[in-house]
């Protein structure tokens, strides 16, 4: 389990998936809803390689549709949660829910945001990243992990390498601060990237604030 927000302090609140993704030979997946939990778990069991399923604690009580029949979600692939044309919001694990909520709020302001849910961090679906950014020309990457050497930095590097000519604005990241997760509830809430953080960054990126 990973993620802050449940009062587990610095010892049990980290989003450590970037450390696992750094190790060659390991596969790392980060489900974002009940459907992806079951699909990725089934795929992990059937895979011949070691697979880490990193589940954010804030998703434990999330409800959603899960088919009765067996199914898998391909390891190494992201998915679109929402199609749009004005800006790409890239999330992983719980921050994919944050991106969905932010996109819904942006829609009220006339901003058509696309939401990409990475699902798998190693292998990483570079194609969906490049495809989306090449269409929207602007991107905000949302990751609860700290900013140094994290997945948001890795995704930003991929965009700079493979989709730089498509960008109409700098790549923006919304992450936790470079600090251990505090135990104090107010500080813990401030630590986690939220909808308002994504909205503020996106509005500035689009010149709306």
mmCIF file with all atom_site columns, N, CA and C in Angstrom, residues 82 101-113 199 203:
data_model
loop_
_atom_site.group_PDB
_atom_site.id
_atom_site.type_symbol
_atom_site.label_atom_id
_atom_site.label_alt_id
_atom_site.label_comp_id
_atom_site.label_asym_id
_atom_site.label_entity_id
_atom_site.label_seq_id
_atom_site.pdbx_PDB_ins_code
_atom_site.Cartn_x
_atom_site.Cartn_y
_atom_site.Cartn_z
_atom_site.occupancy
_atom_site.B_iso_or_equiv
_atom_site.pdbx_formal_charge
_atom_site.auth_seq_id
_atom_site.auth_comp_id
_atom_site.auth_asym_id
_atom_site.auth_atom_id
_atom_site.pdbx_PDB_model_num
ATOM 1  N N  . UNK A 1 82  ? -10.749 10.224 -20.014 1.00 0.00 ? 82  UNK A N  1
ATOM 2  C CA . UNK A 1 82  ? -11.559 11.280 -20.596 1.00 0.00 ? 82  UNK A CA 1
ATOM 3  C C  . UNK A 1 82  ? -10.817 11.811 -21.820 1.00 0.00 ? 82  UNK A C  1
ATOM 4  N N  . UNK A 1 101 ? -11.595 14.620 -11.484 1.00 0.00 ? 101 UNK A N  1
ATOM 5  C CA . UNK A 1 101 ? -12.382 15.659 -10.819 1.00 0.00 ? 101 UNK A CA 1
ATOM 6  C C  . UNK A 1 101 ? -11.991 17.047 -11.321 1.00 0.00 ? 101 UNK A C  1
ATOM 7  N N  . UNK A 1 102 ? -10.700 17.255 -11.535 1.00 0.00 ? 102 UNK A N  1
ATOM 8  C CA . UNK A 1 102 ? -10.245 18.544 -12.044 1.00 0.00 ? 102 UNK A CA 1
ATOM 9  C C  . UNK A 1 102 ? -10.766 18.786 -13.454 1.00 0.00 ? 102 UNK A C  1
ATOM 10 N N  . UNK A 1 103 ? -10.773 17.738 -14.281 1.00 0.00 ? 103 UNK A N  1
ATOM 11 C CA . UNK A 1 103 ? -11.274 17.871 -15.651 1.00 0.00 ? 103 UNK A CA 1
ATOM 12 C C  . UNK A 1 103 ? -12.753 18.227 -15.659 1.00 0.00 ? 103 UNK A C  1
ATOM 13 N N  . UNK A 1 104 ? -13.509 17.659 -14.728 1.00 0.00 ? 104 UNK A N  1
ATOM 14 C CA . UNK A 1 104 ? -14.939 17.975 -14.639 1.00 0.00 ? 104 UNK A CA 1
ATOM 15 C C  . UNK A 1 104 ? -15.149 19.438 -14.272 1.00 0.00 ? 104 UNK A C  1
ATOM 16 N N  . UNK A 1 105 ? -14.321 19.958 -13.375 1.00 0.00 ? 105 UNK A N  1
ATOM 17 C CA . UNK A 1 105 ? -14.421 21.373 -13.005 1.00 0.00 ? 105 UNK A CA 1
ATOM 18 C C  . UNK A 1 105 ? -13.990 22.272 -14.157 1.00 0.00 ? 105 UNK A C  1
ATOM 19 N N  . UNK A 1 106 ? -12.949 21.877 -14.862 1.00 0.00 ? 106 UNK A N  1
ATOM 20 C CA . UNK A 1 106 ? -12.473 22.675 -15.989 1.00 0.00 ? 106 UNK A CA 1
ATOM 21 C C  . UNK A 1 106 ? -13.515 22.735 -17.102 1.00 0.00 ? 106 UNK A C  1
ATOM 22 N N  . UNK A 1 107 ? -14.264 21.644 -17.250 1.00 0.00 ? 107 UNK A N  1
ATOM 23 C CA . UNK A 1 107 ? -15.307 21.617 -18.284 1.00 0.00 ? 107 UNK A CA 1
ATOM 24 C C  . UNK A 1 107 ? -16.349 22.703 -18.044 1.00 0.00 ? 107 UNK A C  1
ATOM 25 N N  . UNK A 1 108 ? -16.621 23.022 -16.781 1.00 0.00 ? 108 UNK A N  1
ATOM 26 C CA . UNK A 1 108 ? -17.572 24.078 -16.452 1.00 0.00 ? 108 UNK A CA 1
ATOM 27 C C  . UNK A 1 108 ? -17.064 25.448 -16.889 1.00 0.00 ? 108 UNK A C  1
ATOM 28 N N  . UNK A 1 109 ? -15.744 25.546 -17.071 1.00 0.00 ? 109 UNK A N  1
ATOM 29 C CA . UNK A 1 109 ? -15.126 26.801 -17.484 1.00 0.00 ? 109 UNK A CA 1
ATOM 30 C C  . UNK A 1 109 ? -14.844 26.814 -18.984 1.00 0.00 ? 109 UNK A C  1
ATOM 31 N N  . UNK A 1 110 ? -15.302 25.774 -19.677 1.00 0.00 ? 110 UNK A N  1
ATOM 32 C CA . UNK A 1 110 ? -15.101 25.711 -21.119 1.00 0.00 ? 110 UNK A CA 1
ATOM 33 C C  . UNK A 1 110 ? -13.781 25.120 -21.541 1.00 0.00 ? 110 UNK A C  1
ATOM 34 N N  . UNK A 1 111 ? -13.056 24.489 -20.620 1.00 0.00 ? 111 UNK A N  1
ATOM 35 C CA . UNK A 1 111 ? -11.773 23.860 -20.930 1.00 0.00 ? 111 UNK A CA 1
ATOM 36 C C  . UNK A 1 111 ? -11.982 22.361 -21.099 1.00 0.00 ? 111 UNK A C  1
ATOM 37 N N  . UNK A 1 112 ? -11.588 21.848 -22.256 1.00 0.00 ? 112 UNK A N  1
ATOM 38 C CA . UNK A 1 112 ? -11.780 20.438 -22.585 1.00 0.00 ? 112 UNK A CA 1
ATOM 39 C C  . UNK A 1 112 ? -10.494 19.670 -22.283 1.00 0.00 ? 112 UNK A C  1
ATOM 40 N N  . UNK A 1 113 ? -10.413 19.101 -21.088 1.00 0.00 ? 113 UNK A N  1
ATOM 41 C CA . UNK A 1 113 ? -9.198  18.417 -20.636 1.00 0.00 ? 113 UNK A CA 1
ATOM 42 C C  . UNK A 1 113 ? -9.263  16.927 -20.934 1.00 0.00 ? 113 UNK A C  1
ATOM 43 N N  . UNK A 1 199 ? -6.186  22.531 -10.749 1.00 0.00 ? 199 UNK A N  1
ATOM 44 C CA . UNK A 1 199 ? -6.926  23.606 -11.406 1.00 0.00 ? 199 UNK A CA 1
ATOM 45 C C  . UNK A 1 199 ? -6.073  24.869 -11.527 1.00 0.00 ? 199 UNK A C  1
ATOM 46 N N  . UNK A 1 203 ? -4.982  26.402 -15.107 1.00 0.00 ? 203 UNK A N  1
ATOM 47 C CA . UNK A 1 203 ? -5.444  27.744 -15.492 1.00 0.00 ? 203 UNK A CA 1
ATOM 48 C C  . UNK A 1 203 ? -4.260  28.644 -15.850 1.00 0.00 ? 203 UNK A C  1
#
